[in-house]
Short mmCIF file of C-alpha atoms in Angstrom, two decimals:
data_model
loop_
_atom_site.label_atom_id
_atom_site.label_comp_id
_atom_site.label_asym_id
_atom_site.label_seq_id
_atom_site.Cartn_x
_atom_site.Cartn_y
_atom_site.Cartn_z
CA MET A 1 106.83 31.42 92.47
CA VAL A 2 104.16 30.20 90.06
CA TYR A 3 104.49 26.53 89.23
CA ILE A 4 103.33 25.46 85.76
CA GLN A 5 103.12 21.73 85.19
CA ARG A 6 104.66 20.42 82.01
CA MET A 7 105.25 17.00 80.52
CA SER A 8 108.39 15.58 82.12
CA SER A 9 110.59 12.62 81.38
CA ASN A 10 109.22 11.10 84.58
CA ASP A 11 105.73 10.82 83.00
CA GLY A 12 106.85 7.99 80.73
CA PHE A 13 108.41 6.15 83.65
CA VAL A 14 105.23 6.47 85.73
CA ARG A 15 103.06 5.24 82.85
CA GLU A 16 105.26 2.22 82.27
CA ARG A 17 105.19 1.38 85.99
CA PHE A 18 101.40 1.72 85.97
CA LEU A 19 101.04 -0.55 82.94
CA ARG A 20 103.23 -3.25 84.46
CA ASP A 21 101.54 -3.06 87.86
CA TYR A 22 97.96 -3.06 86.62
CA VAL A 23 98.51 -5.74 83.98
CA GLY A 24 100.11 -7.89 86.69
CA ALA A 25 97.12 -7.34 88.98
CA LEU A 26 94.68 -8.29 86.21
CA GLU A 27 96.67 -11.40 85.47
CA LYS A 28 96.45 -12.44 89.13
CA ASP A 29 92.71 -11.64 89.21
CA ASN A 30 93.09 -8.98 91.90
CA ALA A 31 92.45 -5.78 89.94
CA ALA A 32 89.41 -3.50 90.22
CA PHE A 33 88.27 -0.33 88.46
CA PHE A 34 86.53 2.82 89.69
CA ALA A 35 84.69 4.95 87.12
CA GLY A 36 83.98 8.65 87.61
CA ALA A 37 81.67 11.03 85.77
CA GLY A 38 84.34 11.99 83.24
CA LEU A 39 84.01 8.59 81.57
CA SER A 40 80.34 9.27 80.78
CA LEU A 41 80.78 12.74 79.28
CA ASP A 42 81.38 11.38 75.77
CA ALA A 43 77.98 9.68 75.97
CA GLY A 44 76.34 13.10 76.32
CA TYR A 45 75.76 13.08 80.06
CA VAL A 46 76.38 16.23 82.09
CA ASP A 47 79.05 16.68 84.72
CA TRP A 48 78.46 17.93 88.26
CA LYS A 49 78.46 21.59 87.28
CA GLY A 50 76.17 21.04 84.30
CA LEU A 51 73.73 19.20 86.55
CA LEU A 52 73.57 21.93 89.18
CA ARG A 53 73.95 25.03 86.98
CA GLU A 54 70.25 26.04 86.88
CA PHE A 55 69.91 25.62 90.64
CA ALA A 56 73.06 27.65 91.29
CA VAL A 57 71.65 30.48 89.16
CA GLU A 58 68.50 30.53 91.30
CA LEU A 59 70.67 30.71 94.40
CA GLY A 60 72.72 33.57 92.98
CA LEU A 61 75.89 31.46 92.80
CA ASN A 62 78.45 31.18 90.00
CA ILE A 63 78.72 27.42 89.50
CA ASP A 64 81.96 27.80 87.53
CA ILE A 65 83.88 28.95 90.60
CA GLU A 66 82.16 26.73 93.16
CA GLU A 67 84.19 23.72 94.28
CA ASP A 68 81.98 22.32 97.06
CA LEU A 69 79.24 21.06 94.74
CA PRO A 70 77.41 18.85 97.27
CA MET A 71 77.00 22.05 99.30
CA VAL A 72 75.39 23.78 96.31
CA ALA A 73 72.85 20.94 96.12
CA GLN A 74 72.32 21.26 99.86
CA TYR A 75 71.72 25.02 99.58
CA PHE A 76 69.01 24.36 97.02
CA LEU A 77 67.32 21.73 99.17
CA ASP A 78 67.45 24.01 102.21
CA GLU A 79 65.94 26.85 100.22
CA SER A 80 63.15 24.59 98.94
CA ASN A 81 62.31 23.13 102.37
CA GLN A 82 63.94 19.80 101.51
CA GLN A 83 61.61 19.22 98.56
CA ARG A 84 63.73 17.03 96.33
CA GLY A 85 61.22 16.65 93.50
CA ARG A 86 62.77 19.21 91.11
CA LEU A 87 66.24 17.91 91.73
CA ASN A 88 65.12 14.32 91.11
CA GLN A 89 63.39 15.33 87.89
CA LYS A 90 66.55 17.06 86.69
CA LEU A 91 68.53 13.93 87.51
CA ARG A 92 66.11 11.74 85.55
CA ASP A 93 66.08 14.13 82.60
CA GLU A 94 69.85 14.02 82.38
CA PHE A 95 70.65 10.40 83.24
CA ASP A 96 67.58 8.20 82.77
CA ARG A 97 67.96 7.75 79.02
CA GLY A 98 69.80 5.66 76.49
CA ALA A 99 73.25 6.64 75.27
CA PRO A 100 75.97 5.12 73.08
CA VAL A 101 78.70 3.04 74.70
CA THR A 102 81.75 5.28 74.76
CA ALA A 103 85.17 4.24 73.48
CA ALA A 104 86.59 4.33 77.01
CA TYR A 105 83.82 2.09 78.36
CA SER A 106 84.29 -0.31 75.43
CA ALA A 107 88.00 -0.57 76.24
CA LEU A 108 87.14 -1.11 79.91
CA ALA A 109 84.68 -3.92 79.13
CA ARG A 110 87.38 -5.88 77.29
CA LEU A 111 89.38 -6.25 80.50
CA PRO A 112 88.85 -9.39 82.63
CA LEU A 113 87.56 -7.48 85.63
CA ARG A 114 85.39 -9.00 88.32
CA SER A 115 84.73 -5.75 90.22
CA VAL A 116 83.89 -2.31 88.85
CA TRP A 117 82.91 0.50 91.19
CA THR A 118 81.33 3.78 90.12
CA THR A 119 79.81 6.92 91.61
CA ASN A 120 77.92 7.50 88.34
CA TYR A 121 74.15 7.32 88.28
CA ASP A 122 73.85 6.34 84.59
CA HIS A 123 74.09 2.84 83.09
CA GLY A 124 77.18 3.34 80.93
CA VAL A 125 79.25 0.72 82.75
CA GLU A 126 76.53 -1.92 82.64
CA TRP A 127 75.75 -1.33 78.96
CA ALA A 128 79.42 -1.63 78.03
CA PHE A 129 79.83 -5.03 79.67
CA GLU A 130 76.53 -6.26 78.24
CA THR A 131 77.62 -5.17 74.75
CA ALA A 132 80.87 -7.09 75.25
CA GLY A 133 78.92 -10.24 76.13
CA GLY A 134 79.19 -9.95 79.91
CA VAL A 135 76.50 -10.23 82.58
CA PRO A 136 76.79 -7.35 85.07
CA ASP A 137 75.58 -7.99 88.60
CA VAL A 138 74.52 -4.49 89.74
CA LYS A 139 74.70 -3.58 93.42
CA ALA A 140 73.25 -0.12 93.98
CA CYS A 141 73.24 2.13 97.01
CA GLY A 142 69.78 2.02 98.58
CA ASN A 143 69.14 -1.57 97.47
CA LYS A 144 70.69 -3.56 100.29
CA ALA A 145 69.43 -6.90 98.98
CA SER A 146 71.59 -6.50 95.88
CA TRP A 147 74.70 -6.36 98.08
CA THR A 148 73.91 -9.61 99.85
CA THR A 149 72.85 -11.67 96.82
CA SER A 150 74.45 -12.57 93.50
CA LYS A 151 72.96 -12.54 90.03
CA PRO A 152 72.98 -16.02 88.45
CA GLY A 153 75.60 -16.15 85.73
CA GLY A 154 77.01 -12.74 86.66
CA THR A 155 80.47 -12.11 85.20
CA VAL A 156 81.26 -8.72 86.73
CA SER A 157 79.95 -6.99 89.85
CA VAL A 158 79.10 -3.31 89.27
CA PHE A 159 79.03 -1.47 92.60
CA LYS A 160 77.04 1.76 92.22
CA MET A 161 78.25 3.44 95.37
CA HIS A 162 76.13 6.58 94.98
CA GLY A 163 73.03 4.94 93.59
CA ASP A 164 71.23 4.20 90.34
CA ILE A 165 69.12 6.70 88.40
CA LYS A 166 66.20 4.27 88.50
CA GLU A 167 65.89 5.12 92.20
CA PRO A 168 66.48 8.91 92.32
CA ASP A 169 65.51 9.26 95.98
CA ASN A 170 68.50 7.10 96.92
CA LEU A 171 71.10 9.04 94.91
CA VAL A 172 73.95 10.58 96.90
CA LEU A 173 74.17 14.23 95.91
CA SER A 174 73.78 16.76 98.72
CA LYS A 175 76.04 17.54 101.66
CA ASP A 176 73.61 15.77 103.99
CA ASP A 177 73.77 12.66 101.77
CA TYR A 178 77.55 12.58 102.11
CA ASP A 179 77.52 13.33 105.86
CA ARG A 180 75.05 10.52 106.57
CA TYR A 181 76.56 8.00 104.19
CA ALA A 182 78.60 6.09 106.78
CA SER A 183 75.60 5.57 109.06
CA ARG A 184 73.22 4.70 106.23
CA TYR A 185 75.48 2.43 104.21
CA PRO A 186 78.14 0.90 106.47
CA TYR A 187 77.99 -2.35 104.47
CA ILE A 188 79.04 -0.48 101.31
CA LEU A 189 82.02 1.15 103.00
CA GLU A 190 83.06 -2.19 104.48
CA SER A 191 82.90 -3.78 101.03
CA LEU A 192 84.94 -0.94 99.56
CA LYS A 193 87.58 -1.09 102.29
CA SER A 194 87.84 -4.84 101.87
CA GLN A 195 88.36 -4.57 98.13
CA LEU A 196 90.83 -1.69 98.49
CA SER A 197 92.95 -3.91 100.72
CA GLN A 198 92.76 -6.92 98.39
CA HIS A 199 92.73 -5.36 94.90
CA THR A 200 94.76 -2.88 92.91
CA PHE A 201 92.30 -0.15 91.93
CA LEU A 202 92.44 2.07 88.87
CA PHE A 203 90.45 5.31 89.12
CA ALA A 204 89.48 7.22 85.97
CA GLY A 205 87.02 9.97 85.10
CA PHE A 206 87.76 12.15 88.15
CA SER A 207 89.40 15.52 88.70
CA PHE A 208 91.42 16.13 91.86
CA THR A 209 88.64 18.41 93.20
CA ASP A 210 85.86 15.88 92.54
CA PRO A 211 83.84 15.39 95.75
CA ASN A 212 83.08 11.81 94.73
CA LEU A 213 86.78 10.98 94.52
CA ASP A 214 87.37 12.68 97.86
CA HIS A 215 84.62 10.55 99.38
CA VAL A 216 86.34 7.37 98.21
CA LEU A 217 89.85 8.49 99.09
CA ALA A 218 88.70 9.07 102.65
CA GLN A 219 88.37 5.28 102.87
CA ILE A 220 91.94 4.80 101.62
CA ARG A 221 93.25 7.30 104.15
CA SER A 222 91.28 5.70 106.99
CA TYR A 223 92.93 2.30 106.72
CA HIS A 224 96.28 3.17 105.13
CA GLY A 225 99.29 1.51 106.71
CA ASP A 226 102.81 0.52 105.78
CA ASN A 227 101.61 -2.58 103.93
CA SER A 228 98.80 -0.96 101.96
CA ARG A 229 98.41 -1.59 98.25
CA THR A 230 99.35 0.87 95.56
CA HIS A 231 96.36 2.23 93.64
CA TRP A 232 96.35 4.32 90.47
CA VAL A 233 94.40 7.28 89.14
CA LEU A 234 94.31 8.57 85.56
CA MET A 235 93.82 12.32 85.66
CA LYS A 236 93.91 15.13 83.13
CA ARG A 237 96.78 17.53 83.60
CA GLU A 238 95.64 20.95 84.79
CA GLU A 239 96.63 23.80 82.46
CA ASP A 240 95.86 26.77 84.69
CA ALA A 241 98.95 27.64 86.72
CA GLY A 242 97.09 27.91 90.04
CA ARG A 243 95.20 24.65 89.60
CA ALA A 244 98.35 22.94 88.36
CA THR A 245 100.07 23.86 91.62
CA LYS A 246 97.15 22.50 93.65
CA GLN A 247 97.12 19.34 91.56
CA ARG A 248 100.84 18.80 92.14
CA LEU A 249 100.41 19.23 95.90
CA TRP A 250 97.38 16.92 95.89
CA MET A 251 99.37 14.26 94.03
CA ARG A 252 102.18 14.45 96.54
CA THR A 253 99.77 14.08 99.46
CA MET A 254 97.94 11.16 97.83
CA LYS A 255 101.22 9.40 97.20
CA ARG A 256 101.65 9.17 100.97
CA TYR A 257 98.53 6.99 101.01
CA GLY A 258 99.61 4.74 98.17
CA LEU A 259 97.71 6.51 95.37
CA GLU A 260 99.89 7.12 92.30
CA THR A 261 98.77 9.55 89.58
CA VAL A 262 99.23 9.15 85.82
CA LEU A 263 98.73 12.54 84.18
CA LEU A 264 96.99 12.74 80.81
CA ASP A 265 97.09 15.53 78.26
CA GLU A 266 93.67 14.57 76.87
CA TYR A 267 90.77 12.53 78.27
CA ASP A 268 90.95 10.27 75.21
CA GLU A 269 94.17 8.87 76.66
CA VAL A 270 92.02 6.94 79.13
CA ARG A 271 90.77 4.84 76.22
CA SER A 272 94.24 4.41 74.74
CA LEU A 273 95.76 3.43 78.08
CA LEU A 274 93.00 0.90 78.77
CA SER A 275 93.54 -0.49 75.27
CA GLU A 276 97.27 -0.75 75.99
CA VAL A 277 96.49 -2.62 79.21
CA ASP A 278 94.28 -4.99 77.20
CA GLN A 279 96.96 -5.56 74.56
CA ARG A 280 99.69 -6.17 77.13
CA LEU A 281 97.50 -8.56 79.06
CA ARG A 282 96.63 -10.48 75.91
CA ARG A 283 100.31 -10.69 74.99
CA ARG A 284 100.93 -12.60 78.17
CA HIS A 285 99.00 -15.39 76.42
CA VAL A 286 100.94 -17.06 73.62
CA PHE A 287 99.08 -19.24 71.15
CA VAL A 288 101.09 -22.02 69.51
CA GLY A 289 99.45 -23.32 66.36
CA GLY A 290 100.49 -25.90 63.84
CA SER A 291 100.07 -29.48 62.73
CA ALA A 292 102.42 -32.05 61.29
CA LEU A 293 101.29 -35.22 59.57
CA THR A 294 104.87 -35.24 58.31
CA ALA A 295 107.69 -33.73 60.33
CA GLU A 296 109.80 -32.75 57.33
CA PRO A 297 112.03 -30.78 56.95
CA PHE A 298 112.99 -31.23 60.63
CA GLY A 299 112.30 -34.92 61.00
CA GLN A 300 110.17 -36.28 63.84
CA PRO A 301 112.72 -36.41 66.69
CA ARG A 302 113.89 -32.84 66.08
CA LEU A 303 110.38 -31.42 65.60
CA ASP A 304 109.24 -33.12 68.82
CA GLN A 305 112.17 -31.72 70.79
CA PHE A 306 111.86 -28.26 69.29
CA SER A 307 108.08 -28.11 69.91
CA LYS A 308 108.62 -29.21 73.50
CA ALA A 309 111.29 -26.54 73.94
CA VAL A 310 108.89 -23.88 72.64
CA GLY A 311 106.34 -24.88 75.30
CA THR A 312 109.01 -24.77 77.99
CA LEU A 313 110.22 -21.38 76.80
CA ILE A 314 106.76 -19.78 76.95
CA ILE A 315 106.18 -20.82 80.58
CA ASN A 316 109.76 -20.08 81.60
CA MET A 317 109.31 -16.50 80.32
CA GLY A 318 106.29 -16.02 82.57
CA ARG A 319 103.79 -16.23 79.72
CA ASN A 320 100.82 -18.56 79.41
CA LEU A 321 100.25 -21.18 76.73
CA VAL A 322 97.17 -21.27 74.51
CA SER A 323 96.94 -24.40 72.38
CA GLY A 324 94.50 -26.18 70.11
CA PHE A 325 96.53 -29.38 70.52
CA GLY A 326 97.46 -29.61 66.82
CA LEU A 327 98.33 -33.04 65.43
CA GLY A 328 102.04 -33.83 65.58
CA VAL A 329 102.93 -30.55 67.35
CA GLY A 330 100.49 -29.81 70.16
CA ALA A 331 101.34 -32.77 72.40
CA ALA A 332 105.04 -31.93 72.49
CA VAL A 333 104.36 -28.21 73.10
CA LEU A 334 102.00 -29.09 75.95
CA THR A 335 104.49 -31.53 77.48
CA GLY A 336 107.22 -28.89 77.61
CA ALA A 337 104.84 -26.28 79.03
CA ALA A 338 103.27 -28.62 81.59
CA GLU A 339 106.62 -29.85 82.88
CA GLU A 340 107.76 -26.25 83.40
CA VAL A 341 104.47 -25.29 85.10
CA TYR A 342 104.88 -28.07 87.62
CA ARG A 343 108.58 -27.37 88.07
CA GLN A 344 107.66 -23.78 89.01
CA GLY A 345 104.76 -24.84 91.21
CA SER A 346 102.39 -22.65 89.19
CA ASP A 347 98.64 -23.10 88.84
CA PRO A 348 98.10 -25.06 85.60
CA SER A 349 94.54 -23.74 85.27
CA ARG A 350 96.00 -20.23 84.86
CA ARG A 351 99.09 -21.06 82.83
CA LEU A 352 97.68 -23.59 80.35
CA ARG A 353 94.65 -22.78 78.20
CA LEU A 354 93.85 -25.83 76.11
CA PHE A 355 91.28 -26.07 73.34
CA PRO A 356 91.45 -29.56 71.81
CA PHE A 357 89.18 -29.55 68.77
CA PRO A 358 85.92 -31.53 68.96
CA GLN A 359 86.28 -34.64 66.80
CA PRO A 360 83.35 -36.19 64.90
CA ILE A 361 82.33 -39.68 65.88
CA PRO A 362 82.62 -42.41 63.20
CA GLY A 363 80.05 -41.95 60.46
CA GLU A 364 79.59 -38.21 61.04
CA SER A 365 81.10 -35.40 58.98
CA ARG A 366 83.19 -32.64 60.48
CA ASP A 367 81.30 -29.55 61.62
CA ARG A 368 83.21 -26.72 59.90
CA ALA A 369 81.05 -24.02 61.49
CA LEU A 370 81.94 -25.37 64.93
CA ASP A 371 85.64 -25.44 63.98
CA GLU A 372 85.44 -21.76 63.05
CA GLU A 373 83.68 -20.81 66.26
CA TRP A 374 86.19 -22.87 68.22
CA ARG A 375 89.14 -21.08 66.62
CA GLN A 376 87.58 -17.68 67.28
CA GLY A 377 87.13 -18.49 70.96
CA MET A 378 90.58 -20.03 71.28
CA LEU A 379 92.35 -17.01 69.82
CA ARG A 380 90.18 -14.29 71.37
CA ASN A 381 92.55 -13.56 74.25
CA ALA A 382 95.88 -14.51 72.68
CA GLY A 383 98.20 -11.57 71.97
CA LEU A 384 101.08 -13.51 70.40
CA ALA A 385 100.79 -16.39 67.96
CA VAL A 386 103.62 -18.82 67.18
CA PHE A 387 103.19 -21.12 64.18
CA LEU A 388 105.05 -24.39 63.61
CA SER A 389 104.97 -26.55 60.46
CA GLY A 390 101.35 -26.77 59.23
CA ASN A 391 100.44 -29.75 57.11
CA ARG A 392 97.64 -32.29 57.10
CA HIS A 393 96.45 -35.47 55.45
CA GLY A 394 95.57 -34.70 51.82
CA GLY A 395 92.79 -36.27 49.80
CA ASP A 396 95.30 -38.32 47.81
CA GLY A 397 96.90 -39.72 50.95
CA HIS A 398 99.85 -37.33 50.81
CA PRO A 399 100.44 -34.37 53.16
CA GLU A 400 99.23 -30.96 52.07
CA PRO A 401 99.29 -27.45 53.60
CA ALA A 402 96.92 -27.19 56.56
CA THR A 403 94.25 -24.60 55.80
CA GLY A 404 93.22 -24.58 59.48
CA VAL A 405 96.63 -23.22 60.48
CA LEU A 406 96.31 -20.51 57.85
CA ARG A 407 92.87 -19.62 59.22
CA GLU A 408 94.28 -19.38 62.74
CA PHE A 409 96.87 -16.92 61.43
CA GLU A 410 94.13 -14.80 59.84
CA ILE A 411 92.05 -14.74 63.03
CA ALA A 412 95.09 -13.90 65.16
CA VAL A 413 96.04 -10.96 62.94
CA ASP A 414 92.44 -9.73 62.78
CA ASN A 415 92.40 -9.73 66.60
CA GLY A 416 95.58 -7.66 66.77
CA ALA A 417 97.86 -10.52 67.87
CA ARG A 418 101.53 -10.42 66.85
CA PRO A 419 102.30 -13.40 64.57
CA LEU A 420 105.59 -15.28 64.96
CA PRO A 421 105.79 -18.07 62.35
CA VAL A 422 108.88 -20.25 62.66
CA GLY A 423 109.44 -20.55 58.92
CA ALA A 424 112.33 -22.99 59.38
CA THR A 425 109.80 -25.69 60.34
CA GLY A 426 108.41 -25.58 56.78
CA TRP A 427 104.97 -25.86 55.24
CA VAL A 428 102.37 -23.21 56.18
CA ALA A 429 104.75 -21.73 58.78
CA SER A 430 107.23 -21.02 55.99
CA ASP A 431 104.58 -19.29 53.84
CA LEU A 432 103.40 -17.27 56.82
CA HIS A 433 106.95 -16.19 57.60
CA SER A 434 107.20 -14.73 54.11
CA LYS A 435 103.83 -12.97 54.47
CA VAL A 436 104.72 -11.44 57.80
CA GLY A 437 108.10 -10.38 56.44
CA GLU A 438 106.36 -8.39 53.71
CA ARG A 439 104.27 -6.55 56.34
CA PHE A 440 106.89 -6.54 59.09
CA GLU A 441 106.52 -2.93 60.30
CA GLU A 442 102.73 -3.28 60.37
CA LEU A 443 102.46 -6.66 62.08
CA LEU A 444 105.54 -6.60 64.34
CA PRO A 445 106.20 -2.94 65.22
CA GLY A 446 109.26 -2.47 67.37
CA ALA A 447 110.49 -6.05 66.91
CA SER A 448 113.97 -7.06 65.78
CA ARG A 449 114.05 -7.72 62.04
CA GLU A 450 117.24 -9.73 62.46
CA ALA A 451 115.61 -12.04 65.02
CA PHE A 452 112.53 -12.43 62.86
CA ASP A 453 114.56 -13.26 59.73
CA LEU A 454 116.44 -15.91 61.67
CA LEU A 455 113.15 -17.76 62.31
CA GLY A 456 112.96 -18.46 58.59
CA ARG A 457 116.47 -19.79 58.05
CA SER A 458 116.54 -23.51 57.35
CA GLU A 459 120.17 -23.77 58.48
CA ALA A 460 119.49 -22.24 61.92
CA THR A 461 120.00 -24.48 64.94
CA ASP A 462 117.27 -25.08 67.49
CA GLU A 463 119.23 -23.00 69.99
CA GLU A 464 119.38 -20.08 67.55
CA LEU A 465 115.68 -20.35 66.73
CA LEU A 466 114.69 -20.43 70.40
CA LYS A 467 116.94 -17.47 71.20
CA ALA A 468 115.37 -15.44 68.38
CA LEU A 469 111.86 -16.44 69.49
CA LYS A 470 112.64 -15.40 73.06
CA GLU A 471 113.94 -12.02 71.91
CA LEU A 472 110.80 -11.40 69.86
CA ILE A 473 108.43 -12.42 72.65
CA ASP A 474 110.32 -10.20 75.10
CA SER A 475 110.17 -7.16 72.86
CA LEU A 476 106.52 -7.62 71.89
CA SER A 477 105.12 -8.36 75.35
CA PRO A 478 106.96 -6.25 77.96
#
């Protein structure tokens, strides 16, 4: 019977499980990524078959039906008396050149990864992290010193398991290269095995017949036990009936070793899934903004208690607090959050992200440019933004709407954060509640309109407001 793979209801379940698992691993700082050649295709680089096509023609082989591609490279080397010069030149022609950072790599570079592995020879991974402001510490096969030293200021280690195009003689390509890998580079395999046991890996850019993926999976199979981690691979669904059957069987076998497969209909889904991971991770971080020279309409005791309860709620829900320590609001929010962090025994350095604004010393004017930069940095990784009150000392001595709170709302929305102004607390928060209400479907897709409307009702009790806020946070950051 011919088996043809089709989208099933189970696909959505597997994707959701992947998103929850990988986001959780990133949050705990024990996630890693492994990039295959498919991620570099959009930059104009060739795949395995494109690289070897001209050599296969000379050998009288049809590259389109060959699956053991390292063997094709080996045949060419054997036929040319092991003269690797032409092969190296072809490699440099194809990979030793500039290329745009692809959408998938851009999405990858936004994730807080410390370890990225790749079998690619090009520099797509490194360029993506550099473009995003990171400092990649490259460790390439053939350069042992790079594996035993660290780059000063490095933010992400890029492990180039099969070499870097700058050193073509060290690239892993032929059957002999693969067969001798364990004896030549035992330190690389030990590093990989160590990370596979300590990190949740996500593989992308591979097909199930990719020899590079098979090389890596051999390491998973070699140490797999009952307590091994689950790893994930994003893979394009095969359309040909015969290949679809092989893919299904491969997936079932890999599942025995803890490797779960998320099937994609198009390669572009890699970018969208990585972006979804980024958004979900950011929505674990809840910014609470606001200021209150005057506590009206709540009054000071109620605003203090409500702000404290908001801080407690955020931590109790498993989210992390981001705060600029706004006057009249920030201290109470922090107190509620900090008490809950310590009650849970959590790490405050992970759960509380505090950005108290730099204050000018007497006689100096406020640095508005620094304030703007500070807000941008504070809100960069926040995926939800709660706003309370929002007033400040006016020039005439009376309170006025706080323009800084409004600016924080604008930055949050520009960054894709979901805004949750508690309009019942008055002032800027009330104005923002009206603005968000007018753009509800755009700014809060999938959220409860009833819960959102309740946040703006002046007659609502604190219990009702907190319940509505909890429902909104739950629905917007699964």
